[in-house]
Short mmCIF file of C-alpha atoms and ligand atoms in Angstrom, two decimals:
data_model
loop_
_atom_site.label_atom_id
_atom_site.label_comp_id
_atom_site.label_asym_id
_atom_site.label_seq_id
_atom_site.Cartn_x
_atom_site.Cartn_y
_atom_site.Cartn_z
CA UNK A 23 78.47 91.09 106.77
CA UNK A 24 78.77 88.17 104.34
CA UNK A 25 76.88 90.36 101.90
CA UNK A 26 79.72 92.90 102.04
CA UNK A 27 82.21 90.17 101.21
CA UNK A 28 80.09 89.10 98.24
CA UNK A 29 80.04 92.68 97.00
CA UNK A 30 83.80 92.99 97.41
CA UNK A 31 84.30 89.79 95.44
CA UNK A 32 81.95 90.84 92.66
CA UNK A 33 82.88 94.53 92.41
CA UNK A 34 86.41 94.58 93.87
CA UNK A 35 85.48 97.68 95.83
CA UNK A 36 83.70 98.79 99.01
CA UNK A 37 82.98 102.17 100.57
CA UNK A 38 85.29 103.16 103.45
CA UNK A 39 82.80 102.07 106.09
CA UNK A 40 82.55 98.64 104.41
CA UNK A 41 86.32 98.12 104.70
CA UNK A 42 86.22 99.31 108.30
CA UNK A 43 83.38 96.93 109.12
CA UNK A 44 85.41 94.01 107.73
CA UNK A 45 88.43 95.04 109.78
CA UNK A 46 86.36 95.41 112.97
CA UNK A 47 84.24 92.30 112.58
CA UNK A 48 84.66 89.84 115.45
CA UNK A 49 82.41 87.11 114.10
CA UNK A 50 84.66 84.11 113.34
CA UNK A 51 82.24 82.68 110.80
CA UNK A 52 82.38 85.91 108.77
CA UNK A 53 86.19 85.96 108.87
CA UNK A 54 86.24 82.30 107.79
CA UNK A 55 83.91 83.19 104.90
CA UNK A 56 86.20 86.09 103.91
CA UNK A 57 89.22 83.76 103.76
CA UNK A 58 87.25 81.13 101.87
CA UNK A 59 86.11 83.60 99.21
CA UNK A 60 89.65 84.97 98.84
CA UNK A 61 91.10 81.48 98.55
CA UNK A 62 88.59 80.58 95.85
CA UNK A 63 89.45 83.70 93.88
CA UNK A 64 93.21 83.02 94.19
CA UNK A 65 92.67 79.43 93.06
CA UNK A 66 90.59 80.66 90.12
CA UNK A 67 93.54 82.73 88.88
CA UNK A 68 96.62 80.79 90.01
CA UNK A 69 95.17 77.29 90.56
CA UNK A 70 96.97 75.92 93.61
CA UNK A 71 100.39 77.13 92.59
CA UNK A 72 102.50 79.28 94.88
CA UNK A 73 105.26 81.34 93.31
CA UNK A 74 108.66 81.35 94.97
CA UNK A 75 111.09 84.27 94.88
CA UNK A 76 114.69 83.88 95.98
CA UNK A 77 115.51 86.68 98.39
CA UNK A 78 119.07 88.00 98.48
CA UNK A 79 119.63 90.41 101.35
CA UNK A 80 122.35 92.53 99.78
CA UNK A 81 123.31 94.61 102.77
CA UNK A 82 122.24 95.74 106.21
CA UNK A 83 123.97 99.09 105.69
CA UNK A 84 121.31 101.78 105.63
CA UNK A 85 121.37 105.56 105.32
CA UNK A 86 117.83 105.78 106.73
CA UNK A 87 116.77 105.71 110.33
CA UNK A 88 113.21 104.32 110.38
CA UNK A 89 112.24 104.04 114.05
CA UNK A 90 110.92 100.47 113.70
CA UNK A 91 113.71 98.86 111.72
CA UNK A 92 116.59 96.88 113.20
CA UNK A 93 119.01 97.87 110.42
CA UNK A 94 118.38 101.60 110.91
CA UNK A 95 121.46 103.74 110.65
CA UNK A 96 121.59 104.57 114.38
CA UNK A 97 121.62 100.96 115.54
CA UNK A 98 125.21 100.53 116.70
CA UNK A 99 124.54 97.05 118.14
CA UNK A 100 124.60 95.50 114.69
CA UNK A 101 127.53 94.13 112.73
CA UNK A 102 127.20 95.63 109.24
CA UNK A 103 127.82 93.70 106.05
CA UNK A 104 127.63 94.24 102.36
CA UNK A 105 127.72 91.30 99.96
CA UNK A 106 130.28 91.44 97.18
CA UNK A 107 129.21 91.15 93.56
CA UNK A 108 130.63 87.65 93.56
CA UNK A 109 128.60 86.63 96.64
CA UNK A 110 125.39 87.96 95.10
CA UNK A 111 126.05 86.11 91.85
CA UNK A 112 126.80 82.92 93.76
CA UNK A 113 123.53 83.26 95.66
CA UNK A 114 121.66 83.69 92.37
CA UNK A 115 123.49 80.71 90.86
CA UNK A 116 122.53 78.57 93.84
CA UNK A 117 118.95 79.81 93.52
CA UNK A 118 118.86 79.15 89.79
CA UNK A 119 120.05 75.58 90.34
CA UNK A 120 117.33 75.07 92.92
CA UNK A 121 114.79 76.23 90.33
CA UNK A 122 114.15 79.88 91.26
CA UNK A 123 113.27 82.15 88.35
CA UNK A 124 112.86 85.39 90.28
CA UNK A 125 115.59 86.99 92.33
CA UNK A 126 114.65 89.67 94.83
CA UNK A 127 117.53 91.94 95.80
CA UNK A 128 116.60 93.62 99.05
CA UNK A 129 118.63 95.75 101.37
CA UNK A 130 119.15 98.78 103.48
CA UNK A 131 119.38 102.01 101.56
CA UNK A 132 122.94 102.32 100.36
CA UNK A 133 124.87 105.58 100.11
CA UNK A 134 124.13 107.40 96.85
CA UNK A 135 127.60 106.64 95.46
CA UNK A 136 126.72 102.92 95.40
CA UNK A 137 124.08 103.44 92.70
CA UNK A 138 126.49 102.58 89.90
CA UNK A 139 127.47 99.36 91.66
CA UNK A 140 123.80 98.40 91.89
CA UNK A 141 123.24 99.15 88.21
CA UNK A 142 126.23 97.00 87.21
CA UNK A 143 125.07 94.21 89.50
CA UNK A 144 121.58 94.18 87.97
CA UNK A 145 123.08 94.25 84.49
CA UNK A 146 125.30 91.25 85.27
CA UNK A 147 122.37 89.25 86.70
CA UNK A 148 120.28 90.13 83.65
CA UNK A 149 123.03 88.89 81.30
CA UNK A 150 123.67 85.67 83.18
CA UNK A 151 120.05 84.68 83.80
CA UNK A 152 118.04 86.19 80.98
CA UNK A 153 115.04 83.97 81.75
CA UNK A 154 114.70 85.26 85.31
CA UNK A 155 112.77 88.19 86.72
CA UNK A 156 114.74 90.68 88.80
CA UNK A 157 112.88 92.36 91.64
CA UNK A 158 114.47 95.16 93.62
CA UNK A 159 113.59 96.30 97.11
CA UNK A 160 116.24 98.91 97.74
CA UNK A 161 114.26 101.89 98.96
CA UNK A 162 114.19 105.49 97.82
CA UNK A 163 116.44 106.79 95.05
CA UNK A 164 116.41 109.73 92.66
CA UNK A 165 114.42 109.06 89.50
CA UNK A 166 117.54 108.70 87.34
CA UNK A 167 118.71 105.76 89.44
CA UNK A 168 115.38 103.97 88.93
CA UNK A 169 115.75 104.69 85.20
CA UNK A 170 119.25 103.20 85.13
CA UNK A 171 118.23 100.12 87.13
CA UNK A 172 115.29 99.53 84.81
CA UNK A 173 117.50 99.87 81.75
CA UNK A 174 119.97 97.46 83.33
CA UNK A 175 117.21 94.85 83.43
CA UNK A 176 115.20 95.16 86.64
CA UNK A 177 111.55 94.15 86.16
CA UNK A 178 109.88 94.77 89.50
CA UNK A 179 110.26 97.02 92.52
CA UNK A 180 108.90 96.60 96.04
CA UNK A 181 108.55 99.76 98.11
CA UNK A 182 106.05 99.66 100.92
CA UNK A 183 104.49 103.05 101.52
CA UNK A 184 104.32 102.04 105.23
CA UNK A 185 101.41 104.40 106.05
CA UNK A 186 99.34 106.67 103.87
CA UNK A 187 98.51 108.94 106.77
CA UNK A 188 101.15 111.68 106.93
CA UNK A 189 100.84 112.08 110.71
CA UNK A 190 101.22 108.36 111.28
CA UNK A 191 104.05 108.15 108.76
CA UNK A 192 105.87 110.89 110.67
CA UNK A 193 105.64 108.91 113.91
CA UNK A 194 107.40 105.97 112.31
CA UNK A 195 110.12 107.88 110.48
CA UNK A 196 112.58 110.68 111.19
CA UNK A 197 111.94 114.18 109.84
CA UNK A 198 114.32 113.69 106.86
CA UNK A 199 111.95 111.09 105.44
CA UNK A 200 108.57 112.02 104.02
CA UNK A 201 105.46 110.25 102.83
CA UNK A 202 105.51 112.64 99.90
CA UNK A 203 108.87 111.39 98.68
CA UNK A 204 107.87 107.75 99.22
CA UNK A 205 104.77 108.27 97.08
CA UNK A 206 106.77 110.18 94.48
CA UNK A 207 109.13 107.20 94.21
CA UNK A 208 106.19 104.83 93.73
CA UNK A 209 104.81 107.05 90.97
CA UNK A 210 108.16 107.13 89.18
CA UNK A 211 108.54 103.37 89.42
CA UNK A 212 105.15 102.86 87.86
CA UNK A 213 105.83 105.38 85.09
CA UNK A 214 109.08 103.59 84.29
CA UNK A 215 107.26 100.33 83.65
CA UNK A 216 108.29 98.38 86.71
CA UNK A 217 105.76 95.95 88.16
CA UNK A 218 105.38 97.73 91.48
CA UNK A 219 104.65 96.45 94.95
CA UNK A 220 103.63 98.48 97.94
CA UNK A 221 102.13 97.85 101.37
CA UNK A 222 102.35 98.31 105.11
CA UNK A 223 103.23 96.66 108.39
CA UNK A 224 100.04 95.64 110.14
CA UNK A 225 99.85 96.69 113.75
CA UNK A 226 102.66 99.22 113.50
CA UNK A 227 102.75 101.52 116.56
CA UNK A 228 99.92 104.07 116.68
CA UNK A 229 98.22 102.55 113.59
CA UNK A 230 94.43 102.83 113.84
CA UNK A 231 91.84 100.93 111.81
CA UNK A 232 91.06 104.24 110.09
CA UNK A 233 94.72 104.43 109.05
CA UNK A 234 94.44 100.95 107.56
CA UNK A 235 91.31 101.99 105.66
CA UNK A 236 93.34 104.93 104.25
CA UNK A 237 96.04 102.43 103.22
CA UNK A 238 93.50 100.17 101.55
CA UNK A 239 92.05 103.09 99.63
CA UNK A 240 95.48 104.29 98.56
CA UNK A 241 96.31 100.81 97.30
CA UNK A 242 92.96 100.67 95.54
CA UNK A 243 93.82 103.87 93.64
CA UNK A 244 97.46 103.03 93.02
CA UNK A 245 96.74 99.53 91.70
CA UNK A 246 100.08 97.88 92.43
CA UNK A 247 100.89 94.51 90.88
CA UNK A 248 102.29 93.26 94.20
CA UNK A 249 101.02 93.89 97.73
CA UNK A 250 103.45 93.35 100.60
CA UNK A 251 101.99 93.09 104.09
CA UNK A 252 103.49 91.71 107.24
CA UNK A 253 102.92 92.27 110.93
CA UNK A 254 105.06 94.79 112.77
CA UNK A 255 107.51 92.89 114.97
CA UNK A 256 109.52 94.88 117.52
CA UNK A 257 113.32 94.91 117.39
CA UNK A 258 114.82 95.50 120.81
CA UNK A 259 117.53 97.98 119.73
CA UNK A 260 115.10 100.38 118.04
CA UNK A 261 113.06 103.26 119.51
CA UNK A 262 109.87 101.22 118.92
CA UNK A 263 111.30 98.05 120.41
CA UNK A 264 108.84 97.99 123.31
CA UNK A 265 105.66 98.20 121.25
CA UNK A 266 103.40 95.19 120.83
CA UNK A 267 103.74 92.78 117.93
CA UNK A 268 101.18 93.11 115.14
CA UNK A 269 98.49 90.54 114.64
CA UNK A 270 98.69 87.51 112.36
CA UNK A 271 94.91 87.44 112.22
CA UNK A 272 94.64 91.03 110.98
CA UNK A 273 97.43 90.42 108.45
CA UNK A 274 95.57 87.43 107.01
CA UNK A 275 92.32 89.37 106.96
CA UNK A 276 94.05 92.02 104.85
CA UNK A 277 95.45 89.39 102.48
CA UNK A 278 91.88 88.30 101.88
CA UNK A 279 90.54 91.83 101.40
CA UNK A 280 93.30 92.60 98.88
CA UNK A 281 92.78 89.30 97.08
CA UNK A 282 89.11 90.15 96.59
CA UNK A 283 90.03 93.67 95.45
CA UNK A 284 92.81 92.47 93.13
CA UNK A 285 92.30 88.86 92.01
CA UNK A 286 95.52 88.89 89.95
CA UNK A 287 97.83 90.53 92.49
CA UNK A 288 101.00 88.90 93.72
CA UNK A 289 100.63 88.76 97.49
CA UNK A 290 103.42 87.19 99.54
CA UNK A 291 102.73 85.26 102.70
CA UNK A 292 105.57 87.01 104.50
CA UNK A 293 108.45 85.93 106.69
CA UNK A 294 107.27 88.33 109.40
CA UNK A 295 103.92 86.53 109.50
CA UNK A 296 105.68 83.20 109.74
CA UNK A 297 107.91 84.59 112.47
CA UNK A 298 105.07 85.47 114.81
CA UNK A 299 102.98 82.39 114.05
CA UNK A 300 104.54 78.99 113.28
CA UNK A 301 101.69 78.28 110.89
CA UNK A 302 101.76 81.83 109.51
CA UNK A 303 102.87 80.96 105.99
CA UNK A 304 100.11 78.40 105.56
CA UNK A 305 97.49 80.66 107.14
CA UNK A 306 98.52 83.40 104.71
CA UNK A 307 98.05 81.09 101.74
CA UNK A 308 94.71 79.92 103.09
CA UNK A 309 93.73 83.60 103.22
CA UNK A 310 94.59 84.14 99.55
CA UNK A 311 98.34 84.89 99.44
CA UNK A 312 100.18 83.29 96.52
CA UNK A 313 103.91 84.01 96.88
CA UNK A 314 106.65 82.98 99.32
CA UNK A 315 110.16 84.38 99.40
CA UNK A 316 112.74 81.92 100.73
CA UNK A 317 116.13 83.32 101.69
CA UNK A 318 119.05 82.84 99.29
CA UNK A 319 121.53 85.04 101.19
CA UNK A 320 124.79 83.43 102.34
CA UNK A 321 124.02 81.67 105.64
CA UNK A 322 126.65 83.60 107.61
CA UNK A 323 125.01 87.01 107.03
CA UNK A 324 121.35 86.05 107.50
CA UNK A 325 121.39 86.70 111.24
CA UNK A 326 122.63 90.24 110.65
CA UNK A 327 119.73 91.22 108.42
CA UNK A 328 117.93 91.71 111.71
CA UNK A 329 114.91 93.82 110.82
CA UNK A 330 113.02 92.55 113.87
CA UNK A 331 113.48 90.11 116.75
CA UNK A 332 113.23 86.39 116.10
CA UNK A 333 113.18 86.73 112.29
CA UNK A 334 112.70 83.27 110.79
CA UNK A 335 115.77 82.38 108.71
CA UNK A 336 115.90 78.59 108.63
CA UNK A 337 113.90 75.57 107.44
CA UNK A 338 111.23 76.42 104.87
CA UNK A 339 112.19 80.13 105.14
CA UNK A 340 115.57 79.26 103.59
CA UNK A 341 116.15 78.34 99.97
CA UNK A 342 117.90 75.12 100.98
CA UNK A 343 114.71 74.18 102.85
CA UNK A 344 112.75 74.16 99.60
CA UNK A 345 111.77 70.50 100.01
CA UNK A 346 110.34 71.32 103.40
CA UNK A 347 108.36 74.13 101.81
CA UNK A 348 107.08 71.76 99.14
CA UNK A 349 105.99 69.25 101.77
CA UNK A 350 104.31 71.97 103.79
CA UNK A 351 102.40 73.21 100.75
CA UNK A 352 101.37 69.69 99.76
CA UNK A 353 99.69 69.19 103.14
CA UNK A 354 97.16 71.85 102.13
CA UNK A 355 96.91 70.65 98.52
CA UNK A 356 99.16 73.37 97.06
CA UNK A 357 102.47 73.16 95.19
CA UNK A 358 105.34 75.40 94.18
CA UNK A 359 104.89 77.11 90.82
CA UNK A 360 108.42 77.50 89.45
CA UNK A 361 107.43 80.03 86.81
CA UNK A 362 108.59 83.65 86.88
CA UNK A 363 105.12 84.49 88.04
CA UNK A 364 104.68 87.79 86.30
CA UNK A 365 101.59 89.74 87.18
CA UNK A 366 98.66 88.56 85.11
CA UNK A 367 97.02 91.46 83.37
CA UNK A 368 93.42 90.53 83.00
CA UNK A 369 92.45 86.93 83.59
CA UNK A 370 89.80 86.84 86.25
CA UNK A 371 88.04 83.53 86.58
CA UNK A 372 85.90 83.90 89.64
CA UNK A 373 85.66 80.29 90.74
N1 LIG B 426 115.06 99.77 102.56
C1 LIG B 426 114.07 99.23 101.71
C2 LIG B 426 112.71 99.81 101.98
O1 LIG B 426 112.56 100.56 102.95
O2 LIG B 426 111.80 99.54 101.22
C3 LIG B 426 114.00 97.71 101.80
C4 LIG B 426 114.40 97.09 103.07
S1 LIG B 426 113.26 97.36 104.38
C5 LIG B 426 114.14 96.66 105.69
C6 LIG B 426 111.99 96.18 103.97
C7 LIG B 426 110.74 96.21 104.79
O3 LIG B 426 111.00 95.65 106.07
C8 LIG B 426 110.16 97.57 105.09
O4 LIG B 426 109.36 98.01 104.04
C9 LIG B 426 109.38 97.33 106.39
O5 LIG B 426 107.99 97.30 106.14
C10 LIG B 426 109.90 95.97 106.88
N2 LIG B 426 110.32 96.08 108.27
C11 LIG B 426 111.31 96.82 108.78
N3 LIG B 426 111.31 96.74 110.14
C12 LIG B 426 110.30 95.92 110.48
C13 LIG B 426 109.76 95.47 111.72
N4 LIG B 426 110.26 95.86 112.87
N5 LIG B 426 108.70 94.63 111.68
C14 LIG B 426 108.17 94.22 110.52
N6 LIG B 426 108.62 94.64 109.31
C15 LIG B 426 109.67 95.47 109.29
#
C-alpha cells in the first residue's frame, strides 16, 4: 500500500482501484504514512504557513432546498437574516485591521433580483481593499451574473459539486436542482478566470466509497485551484437530520490524497471538521490542508448561519480568536501566512 502512496506522490494520479484501496485501507501505519507524505508535500510548497480567509456569512436566506442543509428554504425553525452593505463592509474592515487579505462572502442562494446588490457589494469591497482577494461562495447563478461579479472584482469562487454521481446527487437535492447545472456553473466560473474551488461533504447520506472515487476522478479532471471538503454533520430540522455524522478520519485521508494529487492546491481544514473533532483543524493541517477560514460575520448572526448542529463559531473559529489560532498553530510548528495566498501555478518542490 505504501507503494501506491509513493506513486501518487510522484505521479499525482492513481487508477480508480488505487484510490479505492487507499480509502478502504484499515492499516493505521499506512494511513500515517499517507498523512506524512502529504504534509511533506504541503511543506515543500507552502513551508509551514497556513493561509487565513475571513469568512463573512452574508445571509441565511436561501432559494434552494438541499435536504442536508440547515438554511434550506423549507426550514421554518430558523430566524432569517441578511447583512446590510454597511455590516458587510464593517466586517471586512474589522478583518482588514486584524490582518486578513482574503474575504470570503458566503451565503444562501439569494433571490435572482439581489444579483445587482451583490455586484455593487463586490465592487465596493474591491475599491476599498484593492490589495485583498475576494472569494465568493454564493451558489448557482446564470452565467451573466458570474460575469458581472468577476468584472466587479471577484477573484475566486467556491462551489462544491457535492456528488459527481447523478443518482446520489438526486438523493441529496430536490428535483429542481441538478448535477448538470452545478457542473455547468463550475465550467463557466473556470472559463471566466475565477480561481475555482469545488468539493464534497464526506460521509453524506448514501455516499459509497465508489461515489467518492467518482468525486476524486472528477476533481482530477476539473483541476480546481481550491478543494473544499468537510464531513457531513446532521442538522435536526432537515430531512437528513437523523443520518450519521461523517468521519473526521476519512476527511483527513481525502485531504492527504488531494494534496498528493495537487501539491499547490488550497485546501481548507474546515469548520465542519473542527466541529466534529476538537482537534479537527490541527489534524487537517497534519494531513496536508493549508487554509483556515475564521468567521468575520457580526457575532449576533453567527448562530443563525446554522448549516448543521453544533457548528463551531467561537474561539479559534472566530476572527477575534486569531491569537488563539496562532497559538494552536505554533504548537505544531506552523504559523499564519497573512498573504493573499493565491493559487501557485507551478512550483512543486517535492520535499
Ligand atoms: N449556497 C452556496 C452553495 O451551495 O455553494 C454556499 C453556501 S452552502 C451552505 C456551503 C456549503 O455548506 C455547501 O457546499 C455544503 O457542502 C455545506 N453544508 C451544508 N449543509 C451541511 C451539513 N449538514 N453538513 C456539512 N456541510 C454542510
